[in-house]
PDB file of C-alpha atoms in Angstrom:
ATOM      1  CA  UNK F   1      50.691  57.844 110.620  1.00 76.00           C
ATOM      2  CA  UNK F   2      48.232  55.646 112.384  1.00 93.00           C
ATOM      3  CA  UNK F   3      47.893  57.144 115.299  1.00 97.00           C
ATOM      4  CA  UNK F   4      44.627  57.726 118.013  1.00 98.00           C
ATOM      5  CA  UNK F   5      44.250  60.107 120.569  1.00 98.00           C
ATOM      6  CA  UNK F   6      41.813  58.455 123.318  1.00 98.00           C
ATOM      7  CA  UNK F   7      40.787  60.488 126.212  1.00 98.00           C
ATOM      8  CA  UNK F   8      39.271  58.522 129.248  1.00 98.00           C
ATOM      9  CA  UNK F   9      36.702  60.405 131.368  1.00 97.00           C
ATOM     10  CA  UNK F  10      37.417  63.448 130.135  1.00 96.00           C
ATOM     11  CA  UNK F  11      35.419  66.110 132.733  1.00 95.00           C
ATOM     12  CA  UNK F  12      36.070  69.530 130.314  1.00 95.00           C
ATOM     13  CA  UNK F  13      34.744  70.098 126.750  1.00 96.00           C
ATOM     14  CA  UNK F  14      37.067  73.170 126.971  1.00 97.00           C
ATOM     15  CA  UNK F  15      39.705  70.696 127.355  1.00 97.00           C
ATOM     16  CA  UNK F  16      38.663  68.817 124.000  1.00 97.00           C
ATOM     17  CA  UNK F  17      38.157  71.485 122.439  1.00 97.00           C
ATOM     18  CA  UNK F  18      42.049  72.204 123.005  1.00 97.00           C
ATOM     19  CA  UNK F  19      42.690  68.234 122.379  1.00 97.00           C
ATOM     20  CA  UNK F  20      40.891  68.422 119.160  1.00 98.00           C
ATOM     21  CA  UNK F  21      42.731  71.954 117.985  1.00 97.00           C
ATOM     22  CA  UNK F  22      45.914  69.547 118.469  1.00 97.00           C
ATOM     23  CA  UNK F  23      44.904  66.867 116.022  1.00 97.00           C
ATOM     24  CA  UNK F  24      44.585  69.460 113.998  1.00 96.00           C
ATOM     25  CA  UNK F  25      48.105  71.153 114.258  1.00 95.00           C
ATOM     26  CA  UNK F  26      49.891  68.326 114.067  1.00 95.00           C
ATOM     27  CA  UNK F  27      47.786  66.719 111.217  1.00 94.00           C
ATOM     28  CA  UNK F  28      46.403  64.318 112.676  1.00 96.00           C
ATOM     29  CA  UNK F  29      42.669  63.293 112.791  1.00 94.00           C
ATOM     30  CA  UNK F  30      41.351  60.951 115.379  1.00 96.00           C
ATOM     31  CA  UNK F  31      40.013  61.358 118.536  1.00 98.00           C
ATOM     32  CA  UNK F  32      38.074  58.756 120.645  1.00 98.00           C
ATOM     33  CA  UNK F  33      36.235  59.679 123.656  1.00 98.00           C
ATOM     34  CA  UNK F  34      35.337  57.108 126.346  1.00 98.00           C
ATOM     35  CA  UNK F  35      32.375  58.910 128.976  1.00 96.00           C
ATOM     36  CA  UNK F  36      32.955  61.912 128.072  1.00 96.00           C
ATOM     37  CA  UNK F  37      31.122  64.151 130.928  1.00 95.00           C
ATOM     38  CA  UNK F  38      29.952  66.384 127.974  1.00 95.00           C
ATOM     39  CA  UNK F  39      30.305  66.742 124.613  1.00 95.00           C
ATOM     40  CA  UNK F  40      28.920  69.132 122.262  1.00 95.00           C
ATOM     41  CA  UNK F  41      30.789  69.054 119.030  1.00 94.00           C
ATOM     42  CA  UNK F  42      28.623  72.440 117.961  1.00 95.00           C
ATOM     43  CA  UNK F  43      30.475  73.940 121.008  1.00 96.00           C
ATOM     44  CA  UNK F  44      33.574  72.436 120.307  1.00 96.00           C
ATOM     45  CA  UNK F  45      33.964  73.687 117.297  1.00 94.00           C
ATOM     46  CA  UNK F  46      32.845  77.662 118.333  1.00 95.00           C
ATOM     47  CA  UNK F  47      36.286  77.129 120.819  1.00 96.00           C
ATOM     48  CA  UNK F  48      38.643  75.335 118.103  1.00 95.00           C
ATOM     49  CA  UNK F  49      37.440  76.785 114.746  1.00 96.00           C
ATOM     50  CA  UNK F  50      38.097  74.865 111.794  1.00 95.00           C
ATOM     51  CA  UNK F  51      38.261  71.989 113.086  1.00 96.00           C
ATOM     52  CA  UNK F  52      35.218  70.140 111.151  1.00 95.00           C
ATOM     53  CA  UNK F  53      36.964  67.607 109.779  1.00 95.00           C
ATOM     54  CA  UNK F  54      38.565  66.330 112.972  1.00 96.00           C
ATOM     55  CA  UNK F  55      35.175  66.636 114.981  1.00 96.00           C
ATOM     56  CA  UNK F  56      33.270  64.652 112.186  1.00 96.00           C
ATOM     57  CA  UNK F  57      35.587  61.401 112.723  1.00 95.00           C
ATOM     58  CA  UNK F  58      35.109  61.799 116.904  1.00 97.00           C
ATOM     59  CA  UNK F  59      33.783  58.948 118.297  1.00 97.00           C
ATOM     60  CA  UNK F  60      32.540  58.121 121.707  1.00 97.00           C
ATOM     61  CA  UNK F  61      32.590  55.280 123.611  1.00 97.00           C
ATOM     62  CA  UNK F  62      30.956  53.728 126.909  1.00 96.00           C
ATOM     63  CA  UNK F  63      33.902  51.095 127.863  1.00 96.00           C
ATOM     64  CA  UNK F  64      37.519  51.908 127.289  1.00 97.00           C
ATOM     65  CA  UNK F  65      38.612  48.110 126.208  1.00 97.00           C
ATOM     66  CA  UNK F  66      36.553  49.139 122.964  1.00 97.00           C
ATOM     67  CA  UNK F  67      37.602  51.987 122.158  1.00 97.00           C
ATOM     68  CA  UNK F  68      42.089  49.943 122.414  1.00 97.00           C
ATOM     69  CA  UNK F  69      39.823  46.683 121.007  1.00 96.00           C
ATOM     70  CA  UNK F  70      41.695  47.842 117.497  1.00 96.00           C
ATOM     71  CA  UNK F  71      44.389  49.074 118.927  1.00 97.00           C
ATOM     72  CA  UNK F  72      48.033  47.247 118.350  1.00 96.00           C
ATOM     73  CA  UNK F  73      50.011  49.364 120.621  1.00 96.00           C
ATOM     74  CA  UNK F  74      48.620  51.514 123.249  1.00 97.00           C
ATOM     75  CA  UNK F  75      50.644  53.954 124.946  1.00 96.00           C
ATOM     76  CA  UNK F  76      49.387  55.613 128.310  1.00 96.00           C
ATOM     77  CA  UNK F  77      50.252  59.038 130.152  1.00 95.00           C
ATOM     78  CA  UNK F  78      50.570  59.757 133.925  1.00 91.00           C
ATOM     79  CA  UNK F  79      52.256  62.644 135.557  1.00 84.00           C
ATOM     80  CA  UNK F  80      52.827  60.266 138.784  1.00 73.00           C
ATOM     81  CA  UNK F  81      55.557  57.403 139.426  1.00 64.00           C
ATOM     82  CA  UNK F  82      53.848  54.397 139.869  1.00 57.00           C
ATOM     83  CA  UNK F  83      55.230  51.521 142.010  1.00 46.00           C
ATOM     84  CA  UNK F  84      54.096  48.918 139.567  1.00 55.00           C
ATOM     85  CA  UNK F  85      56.693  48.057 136.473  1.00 65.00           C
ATOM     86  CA  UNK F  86      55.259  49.999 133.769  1.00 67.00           C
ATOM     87  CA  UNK F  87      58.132  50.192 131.063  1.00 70.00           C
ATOM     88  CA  UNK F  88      58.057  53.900 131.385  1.00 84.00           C
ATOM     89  CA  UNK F  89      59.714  56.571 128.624  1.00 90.00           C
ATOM     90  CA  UNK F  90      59.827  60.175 128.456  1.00 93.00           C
ATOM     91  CA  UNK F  91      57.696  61.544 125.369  1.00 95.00           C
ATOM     92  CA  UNK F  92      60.862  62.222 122.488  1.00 94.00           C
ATOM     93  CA  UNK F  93      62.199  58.120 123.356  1.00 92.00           C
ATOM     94  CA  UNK F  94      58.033  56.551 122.862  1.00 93.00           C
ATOM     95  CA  UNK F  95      57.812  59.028 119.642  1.00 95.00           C
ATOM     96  CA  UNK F  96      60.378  56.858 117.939  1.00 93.00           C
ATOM     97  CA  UNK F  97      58.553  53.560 119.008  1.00 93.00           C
ATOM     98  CA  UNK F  98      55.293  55.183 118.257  1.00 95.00           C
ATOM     99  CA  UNK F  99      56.472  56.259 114.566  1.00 94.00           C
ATOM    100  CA  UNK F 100      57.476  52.682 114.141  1.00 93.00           C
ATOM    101  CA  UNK F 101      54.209  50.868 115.494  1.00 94.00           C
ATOM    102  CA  UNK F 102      52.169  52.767 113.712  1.00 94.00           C
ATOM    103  CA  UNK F 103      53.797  51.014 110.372  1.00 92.00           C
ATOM    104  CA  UNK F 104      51.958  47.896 111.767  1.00 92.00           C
ATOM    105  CA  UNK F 105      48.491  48.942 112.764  1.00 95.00           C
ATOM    106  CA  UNK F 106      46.750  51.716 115.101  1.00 97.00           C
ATOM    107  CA  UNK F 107      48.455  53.026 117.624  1.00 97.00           C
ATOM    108  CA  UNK F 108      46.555  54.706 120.455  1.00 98.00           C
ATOM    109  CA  UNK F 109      47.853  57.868 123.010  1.00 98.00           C
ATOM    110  CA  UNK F 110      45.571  56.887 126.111  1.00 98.00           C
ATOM    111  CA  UNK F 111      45.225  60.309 128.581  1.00 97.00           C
ATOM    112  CA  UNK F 112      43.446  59.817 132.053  1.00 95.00           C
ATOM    113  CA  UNK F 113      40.658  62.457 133.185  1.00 94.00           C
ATOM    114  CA  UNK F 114      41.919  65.640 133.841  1.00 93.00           C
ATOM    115  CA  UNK F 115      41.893  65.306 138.195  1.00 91.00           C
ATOM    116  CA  UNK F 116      42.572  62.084 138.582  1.00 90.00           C
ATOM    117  CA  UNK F 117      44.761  60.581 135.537  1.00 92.00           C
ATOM    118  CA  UNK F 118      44.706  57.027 134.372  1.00 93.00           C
ATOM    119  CA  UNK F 119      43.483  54.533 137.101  1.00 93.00           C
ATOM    120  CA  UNK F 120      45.804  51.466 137.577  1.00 92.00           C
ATOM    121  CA  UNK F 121      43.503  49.325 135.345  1.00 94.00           C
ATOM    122  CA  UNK F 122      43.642  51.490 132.322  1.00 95.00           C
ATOM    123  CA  UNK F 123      47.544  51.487 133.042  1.00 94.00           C
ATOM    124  CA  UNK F 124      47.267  47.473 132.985  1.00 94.00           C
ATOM    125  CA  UNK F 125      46.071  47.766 129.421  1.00 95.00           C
ATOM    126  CA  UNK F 126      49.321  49.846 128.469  1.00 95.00           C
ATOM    127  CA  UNK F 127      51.911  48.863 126.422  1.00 93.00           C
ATOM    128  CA  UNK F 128      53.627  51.408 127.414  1.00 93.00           C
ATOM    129  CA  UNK F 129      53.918  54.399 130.363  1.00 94.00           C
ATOM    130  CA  UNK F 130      55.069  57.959 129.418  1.00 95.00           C
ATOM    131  CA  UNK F 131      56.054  60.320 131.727  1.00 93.00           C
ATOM    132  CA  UNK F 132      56.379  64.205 130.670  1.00 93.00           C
ATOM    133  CA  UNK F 133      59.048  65.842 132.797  1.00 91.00           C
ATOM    134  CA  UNK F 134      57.811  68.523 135.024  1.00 91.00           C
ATOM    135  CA  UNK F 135      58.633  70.752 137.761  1.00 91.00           C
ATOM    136  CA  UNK F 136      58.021  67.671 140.613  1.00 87.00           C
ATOM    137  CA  UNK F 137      56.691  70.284 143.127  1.00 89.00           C
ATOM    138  CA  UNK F 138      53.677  70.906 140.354  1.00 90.00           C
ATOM    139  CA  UNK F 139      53.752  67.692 138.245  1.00 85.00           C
ATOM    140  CA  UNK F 140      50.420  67.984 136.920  1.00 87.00           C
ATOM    141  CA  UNK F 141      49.572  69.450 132.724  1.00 91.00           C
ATOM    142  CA  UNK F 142      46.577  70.374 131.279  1.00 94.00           C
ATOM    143  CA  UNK F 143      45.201  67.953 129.788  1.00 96.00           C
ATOM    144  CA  UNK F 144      45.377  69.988 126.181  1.00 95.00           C
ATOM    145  CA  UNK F 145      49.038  70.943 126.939  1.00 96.00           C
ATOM    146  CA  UNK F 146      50.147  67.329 127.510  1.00 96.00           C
ATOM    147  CA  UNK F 147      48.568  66.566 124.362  1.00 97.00           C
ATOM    148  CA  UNK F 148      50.098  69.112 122.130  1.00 97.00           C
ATOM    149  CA  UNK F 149      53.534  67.756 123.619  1.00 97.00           C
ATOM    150  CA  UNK F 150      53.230  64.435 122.712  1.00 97.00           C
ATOM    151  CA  UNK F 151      51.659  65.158 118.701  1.00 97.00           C
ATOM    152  CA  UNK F 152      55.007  67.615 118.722  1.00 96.00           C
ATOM    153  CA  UNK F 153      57.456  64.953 119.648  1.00 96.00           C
ATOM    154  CA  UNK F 154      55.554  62.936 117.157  1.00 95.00           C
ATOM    155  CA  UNK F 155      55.564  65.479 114.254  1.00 93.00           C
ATOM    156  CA  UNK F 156      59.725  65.701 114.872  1.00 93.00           C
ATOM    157  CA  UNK F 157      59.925  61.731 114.781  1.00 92.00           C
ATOM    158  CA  UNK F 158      58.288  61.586 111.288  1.00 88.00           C
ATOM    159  CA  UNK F 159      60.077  64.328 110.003  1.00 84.00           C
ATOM    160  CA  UNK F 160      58.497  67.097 110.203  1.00 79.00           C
ATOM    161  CA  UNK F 161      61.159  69.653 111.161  1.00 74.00           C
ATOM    162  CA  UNK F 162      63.495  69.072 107.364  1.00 67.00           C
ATOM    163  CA  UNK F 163      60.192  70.394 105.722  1.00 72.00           C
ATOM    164  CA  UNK F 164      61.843  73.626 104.563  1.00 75.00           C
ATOM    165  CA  UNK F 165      60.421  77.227 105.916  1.00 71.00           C
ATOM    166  CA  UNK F 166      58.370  78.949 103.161  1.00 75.00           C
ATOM    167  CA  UNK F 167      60.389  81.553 100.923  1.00 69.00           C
ATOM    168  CA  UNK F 168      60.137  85.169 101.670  1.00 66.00           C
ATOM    169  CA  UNK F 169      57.823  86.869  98.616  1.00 68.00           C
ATOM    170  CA  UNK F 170      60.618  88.977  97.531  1.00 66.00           C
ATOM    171  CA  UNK F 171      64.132  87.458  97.357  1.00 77.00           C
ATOM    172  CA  UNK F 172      67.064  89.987  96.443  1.00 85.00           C
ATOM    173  CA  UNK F 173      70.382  88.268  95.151  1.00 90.00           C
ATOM    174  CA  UNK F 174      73.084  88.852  97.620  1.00 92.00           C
ATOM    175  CA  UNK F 175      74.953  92.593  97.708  1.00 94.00           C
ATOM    176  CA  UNK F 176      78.409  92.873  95.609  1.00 95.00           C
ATOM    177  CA  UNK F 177      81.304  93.566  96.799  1.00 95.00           C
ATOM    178  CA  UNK F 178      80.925  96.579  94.846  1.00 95.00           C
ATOM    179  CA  UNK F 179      77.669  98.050  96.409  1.00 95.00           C
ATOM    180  CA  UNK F 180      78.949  97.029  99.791  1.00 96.00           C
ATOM    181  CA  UNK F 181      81.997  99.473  99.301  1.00 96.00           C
ATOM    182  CA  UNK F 182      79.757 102.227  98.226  1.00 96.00           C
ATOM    183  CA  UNK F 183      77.737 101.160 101.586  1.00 96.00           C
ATOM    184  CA  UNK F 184      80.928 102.036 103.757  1.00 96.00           C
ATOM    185  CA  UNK F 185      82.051 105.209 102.018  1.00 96.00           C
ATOM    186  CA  UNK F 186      78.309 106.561 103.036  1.00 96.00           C
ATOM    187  CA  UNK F 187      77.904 105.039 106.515  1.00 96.00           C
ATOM    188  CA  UNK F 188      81.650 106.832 106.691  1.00 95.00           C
ATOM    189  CA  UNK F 189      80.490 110.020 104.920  1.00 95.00           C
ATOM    190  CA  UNK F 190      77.087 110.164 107.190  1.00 94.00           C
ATOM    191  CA  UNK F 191      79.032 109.896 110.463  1.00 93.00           C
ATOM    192  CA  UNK F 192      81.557 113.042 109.460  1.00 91.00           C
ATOM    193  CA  UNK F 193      78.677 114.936 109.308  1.00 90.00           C
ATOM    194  CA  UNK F 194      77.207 114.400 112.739  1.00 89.00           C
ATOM    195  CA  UNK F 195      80.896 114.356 114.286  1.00 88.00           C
ATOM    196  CA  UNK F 196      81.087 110.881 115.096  1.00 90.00           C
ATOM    197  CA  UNK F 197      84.496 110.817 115.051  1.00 87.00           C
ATOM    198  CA  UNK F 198      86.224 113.201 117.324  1.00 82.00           C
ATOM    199  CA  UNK F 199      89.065 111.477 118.844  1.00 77.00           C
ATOM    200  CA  UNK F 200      88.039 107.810 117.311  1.00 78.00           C
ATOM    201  CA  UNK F 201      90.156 106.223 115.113  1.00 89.00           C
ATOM    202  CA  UNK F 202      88.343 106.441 111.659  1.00 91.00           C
ATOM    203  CA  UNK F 203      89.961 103.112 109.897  1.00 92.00           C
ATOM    204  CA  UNK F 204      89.250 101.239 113.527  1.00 93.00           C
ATOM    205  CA  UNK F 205      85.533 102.265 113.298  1.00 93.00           C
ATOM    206  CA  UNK F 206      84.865 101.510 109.774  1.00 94.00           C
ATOM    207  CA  UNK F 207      87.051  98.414 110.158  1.00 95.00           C
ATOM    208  CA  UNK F 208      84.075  97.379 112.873  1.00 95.00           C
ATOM    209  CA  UNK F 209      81.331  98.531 110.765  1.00 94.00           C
ATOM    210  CA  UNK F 210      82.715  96.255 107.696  1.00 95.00           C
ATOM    211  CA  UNK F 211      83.040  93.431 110.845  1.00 95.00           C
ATOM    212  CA  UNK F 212      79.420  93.537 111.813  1.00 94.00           C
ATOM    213  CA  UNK F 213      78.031  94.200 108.056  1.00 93.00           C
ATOM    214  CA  UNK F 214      80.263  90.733 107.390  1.00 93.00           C
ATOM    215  CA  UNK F 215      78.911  88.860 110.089  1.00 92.00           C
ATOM    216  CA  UNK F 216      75.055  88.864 108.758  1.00 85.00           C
ATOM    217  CA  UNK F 217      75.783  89.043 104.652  1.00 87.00           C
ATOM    218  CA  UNK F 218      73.022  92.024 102.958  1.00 92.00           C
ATOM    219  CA  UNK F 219      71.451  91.285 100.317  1.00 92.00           C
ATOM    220  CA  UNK F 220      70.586  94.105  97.786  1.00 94.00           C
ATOM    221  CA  UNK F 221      67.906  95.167  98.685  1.00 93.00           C
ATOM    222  CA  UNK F 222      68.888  95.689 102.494  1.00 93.00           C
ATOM    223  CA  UNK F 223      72.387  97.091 101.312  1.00 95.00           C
ATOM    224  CA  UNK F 224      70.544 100.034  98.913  1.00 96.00           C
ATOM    225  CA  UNK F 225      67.904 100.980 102.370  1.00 96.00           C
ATOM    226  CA  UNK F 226      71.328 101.007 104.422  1.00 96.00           C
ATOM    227  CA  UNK F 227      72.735 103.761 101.851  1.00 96.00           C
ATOM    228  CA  UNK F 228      69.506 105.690 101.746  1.00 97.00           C
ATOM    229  CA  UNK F 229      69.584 105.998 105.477  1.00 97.00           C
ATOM    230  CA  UNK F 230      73.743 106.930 105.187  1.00 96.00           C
ATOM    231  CA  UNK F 231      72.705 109.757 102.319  1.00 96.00           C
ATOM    232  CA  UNK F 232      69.549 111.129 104.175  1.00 96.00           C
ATOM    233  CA  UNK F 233      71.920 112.093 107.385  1.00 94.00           C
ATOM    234  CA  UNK F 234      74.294 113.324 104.970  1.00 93.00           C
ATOM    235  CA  UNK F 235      72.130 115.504 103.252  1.00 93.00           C
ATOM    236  CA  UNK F 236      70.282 116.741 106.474  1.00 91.00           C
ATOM    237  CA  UNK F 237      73.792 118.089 107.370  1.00 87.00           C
ATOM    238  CA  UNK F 238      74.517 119.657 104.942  1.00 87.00           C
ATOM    239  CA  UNK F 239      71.303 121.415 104.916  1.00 88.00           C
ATOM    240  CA  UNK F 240      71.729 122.713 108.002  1.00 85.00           C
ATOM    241  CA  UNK F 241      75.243 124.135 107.244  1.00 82.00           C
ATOM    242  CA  UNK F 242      73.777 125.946 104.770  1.00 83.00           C
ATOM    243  CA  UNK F 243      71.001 127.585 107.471  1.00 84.00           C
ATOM    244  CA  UNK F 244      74.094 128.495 109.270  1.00 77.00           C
ATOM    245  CA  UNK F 245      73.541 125.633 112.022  1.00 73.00           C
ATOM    246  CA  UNK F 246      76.598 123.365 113.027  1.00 66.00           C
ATOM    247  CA  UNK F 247      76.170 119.610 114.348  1.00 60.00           C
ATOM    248  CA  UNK F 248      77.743 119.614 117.837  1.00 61.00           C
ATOM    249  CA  UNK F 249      77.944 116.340 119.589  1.00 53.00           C
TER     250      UNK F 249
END
């Protein structure tokens, strides 16, 4: 995805250090700073490790209409309503526009300086405004945090989210009928011995047992732990029968 994170007057190299950690997340790579109050990418890199390939395609820039100049869609962020008609969009409606854009040419996220924002003539450059919703009583995000919002909305409009989680290490097949049966007789078994029952109903407790075993389905592996666990309690009673002691609930 063609896509530019530009950061205008940023004041905080801790801040781009948490920009450029981001890129990086979301996998994406470019970064252009315009006056930069500091920048050390030696530094930067000590705060957001690994980062080397992100820092080594920074570039820096003394006007911001050259660092947009290549720019086909430019998108700009303010916590604050502005008077002026600024075709503003909360972050998940511009990701869709963004995703689409960037099929055309560069498209660049433009974020204001971390205590003032964009002035009004960066704004004029804008294609677009983007507002993040916030608590309105404390408006105002990091300037990393606003980022990493954004590049997420981003990574969900490309697709992102139907790349499947990575498979456990050790898959079991699912538990038979069969082993789950032997499951219930020594859950059943284990709670005679500590005198579970009393003045329960056994057939409504083990009916509840089979309920909640049901609901999440075990797999083997899980179903054979569940039994050692039933057969250890069973076993521990019936050693201490033999010492003469008696489970009393």
């Amino acid at each position: 995805m063609s896509v530019v994170v530009v950061l205008h007057e940023p004041q905080d190299l801790v801040n781009i250090a948490h920009v450029v950690r981001a890129l990086k997340n979301f996998g994406f790579r470019d970064l252009r700073l315009v006056n930069p109050r500091e920048y050390d990418a030696y530094r930067v890199e000590g705060i957001a490790h690994q980062t080397q390939d992100v820092l080594a395609r920074v570039a820096r820039y003394d006007r911001l209409e050259r660092a947009l100049a290549d720019c086909v869609h430019v998108v700009g962020f303010t916590a604050r309503e502005r008077s002026a008609k600024r075709n503003p969009q909360r972050p998940r409606q511009a990701a869709a526009e963004i995703v689409a854009q960037a099929e055309a040419g560069l498209v660049a996220l433009l974020f204001g300086r971390e205590d003032k924002g964009l002035p009004n003539d960066a704004l004029d450059l804008c294609h677009r405004v983007v507002t993040i919703p916030t608590n309105p009583a404390y408006a105002s995000l990091q300037l990393g945090h606003a980022v990493v919002l954004m590049l997420y909305e981003l990574a969900l409009a490309r697709g992102d989210d139907a790349r499947p989680f990575k498979a456990p290490r050790r898959e079991a097949p699912p538990a038979a009928t069969e082993e789950l049966e032997r499951l219930f007789a020594d859950v059943e078994a284990a709670l005679r011995v500590i005198k579970f029952f009393k003045t329960r109903q056994v057939e409504g407790v083990m009916r509840t047992v089979r309920e909640i075993i049901h609901r999440t389905p075990l797999d083997q592996r899980e179903a054979k732990l569940l039994r050692a666990m039933a057969i250890e309690v069973v076993k521990y009673g019936e050693r201490l029968a033999r010492s003469g002691i008696h489970v009393d609930r």
